[in-house]
CSV table of C-alpha atoms in Angstrom, one decimal:
chain,number,residue,atom,x,y,z
E,1,GLU,CA,-3.8,-35.9,-24.2
E,2,GLY,CA,-1.2,-33.5,-22.6
E,3,LEU,CA,-3.6,-30.6,-22.1
E,4,LYS,CA,-3.5,-29.0,-18.7
E,5,SER,CA,-6.2,-26.4,-18.9
E,6,PRO,CA,-9.7,-27.7,-18.0
E,7,LYS,CA,-11.3,-25.3,-20.4
E,8,LEU,CA,-9.2,-26.5,-23.3
E,9,LYS,CA,-9.7,-30.2,-22.3
E,10,SER,CA,-13.5,-29.6,-22.3
E,11,ALA,CA,-13.4,-27.7,-25.6
E,12,VAL,CA,-11.4,-30.6,-27.3
E,13,ARG,CA,-13.9,-33.1,-26.0
E,14,THR,CA,-16.9,-31.0,-27.1
E,15,THR,CA,-15.4,-30.5,-30.6
E,16,HIS,CA,-14.6,-34.2,-30.9
E,17,GLY,CA,-18.1,-35.1,-29.7
E,18,GLY,CA,-19.5,-32.8,-32.4
E,19,VAL,CA,-17.5,-34.5,-35.1
E,20,MET,CA,-18.7,-37.9,-33.8
E,21,ARG,CA,-22.3,-36.6,-33.9
E,22,ASP,CA,-21.8,-35.5,-37.5
E,23,LEU,CA,-20.5,-38.9,-38.4
E,24,GLY,CA,-23.5,-40.6,-36.7
E,25,ARG,CA,-21.5,-42.1,-33.9
E,26,PHE,CA,-23.9,-40.9,-31.3
E,27,ASP,CA,-22.5,-43.2,-28.5
E,28,VAL,CA,-19.1,-41.7,-28.8
E,29,ALA,CA,-20.5,-38.2,-29.1
E,30,LEU,CA,-22.5,-38.8,-25.8
E,31,ARG,CA,-19.3,-40.0,-24.1
E,32,TYR,CA,-17.3,-37.0,-25.1
E,33,GLY,CA,-20.1,-34.6,-24.3
E,34,THR,CA,-20.5,-36.1,-20.8
E,35,GLU,CA,-16.7,-35.9,-20.2
E,36,ALA,CA,-16.7,-32.3,-21.4
E,37,HIS,CA,-19.6,-31.4,-19.1
E,38,ALA,CA,-17.8,-33.1,-16.1
E,39,ILE,CA,-14.7,-31.0,-16.7
E,40,THR,CA,-16.5,-27.6,-17.2
E,41,ASP,CA,-20.0,-28.0,-15.9
E,42,SER,CA,-20.6,-24.2,-16.1
E,43,ASP,CA,-20.0,-24.1,-19.9
E,44,PHE,CA,-23.1,-24.3,-22.1
E,45,ARG,CA,-21.3,-25.9,-25.1
E,46,PRO,CA,-21.2,-29.5,-23.8
E,47,CYS,CA,-24.8,-29.1,-22.8
E,48,THR,CA,-25.9,-28.1,-26.3
E,49,LEU,CA,-23.9,-31.1,-27.7
E,50,LEU,CA,-25.7,-33.5,-25.3
E,51,GLY,CA,-29.0,-31.9,-26.1
E,52,ALA,CA,-28.5,-32.3,-29.9
E,53,VAL,CA,-27.3,-35.9,-29.7
E,54,ASN,CA,-30.1,-36.9,-27.4
E,55,PHE,CA,-32.6,-35.1,-29.7
E,56,GLU,CA,-31.2,-36.9,-32.8
E,57,LEU,CA,-31.5,-40.2,-30.9
E,58,GLY,CA,-35.2,-39.5,-30.1
E,59,ASN,CA,-34.5,-38.9,-26.4
E,60,TYR,CA,-36.6,-35.7,-26.5
E,61,GLU,CA,-37.1,-35.2,-22.7
E,62,SER,CA,-33.4,-35.7,-22.0
E,63,ALA,CA,-32.6,-33.3,-24.9
E,64,ARG,CA,-35.0,-30.8,-23.5
E,65,ASP,CA,-33.3,-31.0,-20.1
E,66,TRP,CA,-29.8,-30.6,-21.6
E,67,TYR,CA,-30.9,-27.6,-23.7
E,68,ALA,CA,-32.5,-26.1,-20.5
E,69,LYS,CA,-29.1,-26.5,-18.8
E,70,ALA,CA,-27.4,-24.9,-21.8
E,71,ALA,CA,-29.8,-21.9,-21.6
E,72,GLU,CA,-29.1,-21.5,-17.9
E,73,ARG,CA,-25.4,-21.4,-18.7
E,74,GLY,CA,-25.6,-18.8,-21.5
E,75,ALA,CA,-26.7,-20.4,-24.7
E,76,SER,CA,-29.2,-18.2,-26.6
E,77,GLU,CA,-32.7,-19.4,-27.3
E,78,ARG,CA,-32.0,-18.6,-31.0
E,79,SER,CA,-28.9,-20.8,-31.2
E,80,ILE,CA,-30.8,-23.7,-29.6
E,81,ASP,CA,-33.8,-23.2,-31.9
E,82,ASP,CA,-31.5,-23.0,-34.9
E,83,GLU,CA,-29.9,-26.4,-33.9
E,84,LEU,CA,-33.4,-28.0,-33.4
E,85,ARG,CA,-34.5,-26.6,-36.8
E,86,GLY,CA,-31.4,-28.1,-38.4
E,87,ILE,CA,-32.0,-31.5,-36.9
E,88,TYR,CA,-35.7,-31.2,-38.0
E,89,MET,CA,-34.7,-30.3,-41.6
E,90,ARG,CA,-32.2,-33.1,-42.0
E,91,ALA,CA,-34.6,-35.8,-40.6
E,92,ASP,CA,-36.6,-38.1,-42.8
E,93,LYS,CA,-40.4,-37.7,-43.0
E,94,SER,CA,-41.3,-40.1,-40.2
E,95,LYS,CA,-38.7,-38.7,-37.8
E,96,ARG,CA,-39.8,-35.1,-38.8
E,97,ASP,CA,-43.4,-36.0,-37.8
E,98,GLU,CA,-42.2,-37.3,-34.5
E,99,ILE,CA,-40.0,-34.2,-33.9
E,100,ARG,CA,-42.9,-31.9,-34.9
E,101,ALA,CA,-45.3,-33.6,-32.5
E,102,PHE,CA,-42.8,-33.2,-29.6
E,103,LEU,CA,-42.0,-29.6,-30.3
E,104,ILE,CA,-45.6,-28.5,-30.8
E,105,ARG,CA,-46.5,-30.2,-27.5
E,106,GLU,CA,-43.6,-28.4,-25.8
E,107,ASP,CA,-44.4,-24.9,-27.1
E,108,PRO,CA,-46.6,-24.3,-30.1
E,109,VAL,CA,-45.7,-20.6,-30.3
E,110,ARG,CA,-41.9,-21.0,-30.1
E,111,TYR,CA,-41.9,-23.9,-32.5
E,112,LYS,CA,-44.5,-22.7,-34.9
E,113,TRP,CA,-41.9,-23.1,-37.7
E,114,ALA,CA,-42.4,-26.9,-37.3
E,115,GLN,CA,-46.1,-26.7,-37.9
E,116,VAL,CA,-47.3,-27.9,-41.3
E,117,SER,CA,-48.7,-25.0,-43.3
E,118,GLY,CA,-49.9,-26.0,-46.7
E,119,SER,CA,-47.7,-28.4,-48.6
E,120,ARG,CA,-44.4,-26.5,-48.2
E,121,SER,CA,-42.0,-27.3,-45.4
E,122,PRO,CA,-39.9,-24.4,-44.0
E,123,ARG,CA,-36.9,-25.8,-46.0
E,124,ARG,CA,-38.9,-25.8,-49.2
E,125,ARG,CA,-40.0,-22.2,-48.6
E,126,VAL,CA,-36.4,-21.1,-48.2
E,127,VAL,CA,-35.3,-23.0,-51.3
E,128,ALA,CA,-38.1,-21.6,-53.3
E,129,SER,CA,-37.2,-18.1,-52.1
E,130,ALA,CA,-33.5,-18.6,-53.0
E,131,LYS,CA,-34.4,-20.0,-56.5
E,132,THR,CA,-36.7,-17.1,-57.2
E,133,ALA,CA,-34.3,-14.5,-55.9
E,134,PHE,CA,-31.1,-15.9,-57.5
E,135,PRO,CA,-32.0,-18.1,-60.5
E,136,ALA,CA,-28.7,-17.5,-62.3
E,137,HIS,CA,-26.7,-18.7,-59.3
E,138,TRP,CA,-28.9,-21.7,-58.3
E,139,GLY,CA,-27.7,-24.3,-60.7
E,140,ARG,CA,-24.0,-24.7,-59.5
E,141,SER,CA,-24.6,-26.7,-56.4
E,142,GLY,CA,-28.3,-26.6,-56.0
E,143,GLY,CA,-27.8,-24.5,-52.9
E,144,PHE,CA,-27.1,-27.6,-50.7
E,145,CYS,CA,-24.1,-29.0,-48.9
E,146,THR,CA,-23.4,-32.7,-49.2
E,147,ASN,CA,-25.3,-33.4,-46.0
E,148,GLY,CA,-28.5,-31.9,-47.4
E,149,THR,CA,-28.4,-28.6,-45.5
E,150,ILE,CA,-28.8,-25.3,-47.3
E,151,HIS,CA,-25.6,-23.3,-47.9
E,152,THR,CA,-25.5,-20.4,-45.4
E,153,SER,CA,-24.9,-18.0,-48.3
E,154,TRP,CA,-28.0,-19.1,-50.1
E,155,PHE,CA,-30.0,-18.9,-46.8
E,156,THR,CA,-28.7,-15.4,-46.1
E,157,MET,CA,-29.4,-14.2,-49.6
E,158,ALA,CA,-32.8,-15.7,-49.6
E,159,HIS,CA,-33.8,-13.9,-46.4
E,160,SER,CA,-32.1,-10.6,-47.3
E,161,ALA,CA,-33.8,-10.3,-50.7
């Protein structure tokens, strides 16, 4: 890699780590995130990557520490919470229960979205809202990406209706 700028080297490693995370290659994602953090330890982006990978691996305390470092370096609480919510939504039921228990122990007010309320999960509430608000548009893709997440446009429309 012929990159000279430390910031660019870190960005490439962070991006590559994110791709590896998306592919489920968490060991490689951790390696790239760690390398990126070593290059630019004042940047929050490698910290959020390491937080997310550790969270998906079930290393919740380590993930919490990485997310705290990310926040100290400028990551917004909202972006961190959005990432946690995404991991939670993509998890299977048993993993979701584990994540919920950890988050509620950490901060029941901040993570109230993870609490079970009735029989509808947060994802189901968003889907129900989108289906109700835009029934003519719902059938094309079901509102979901191939990885099971809700299309941003559907989410936005559901919350702006």
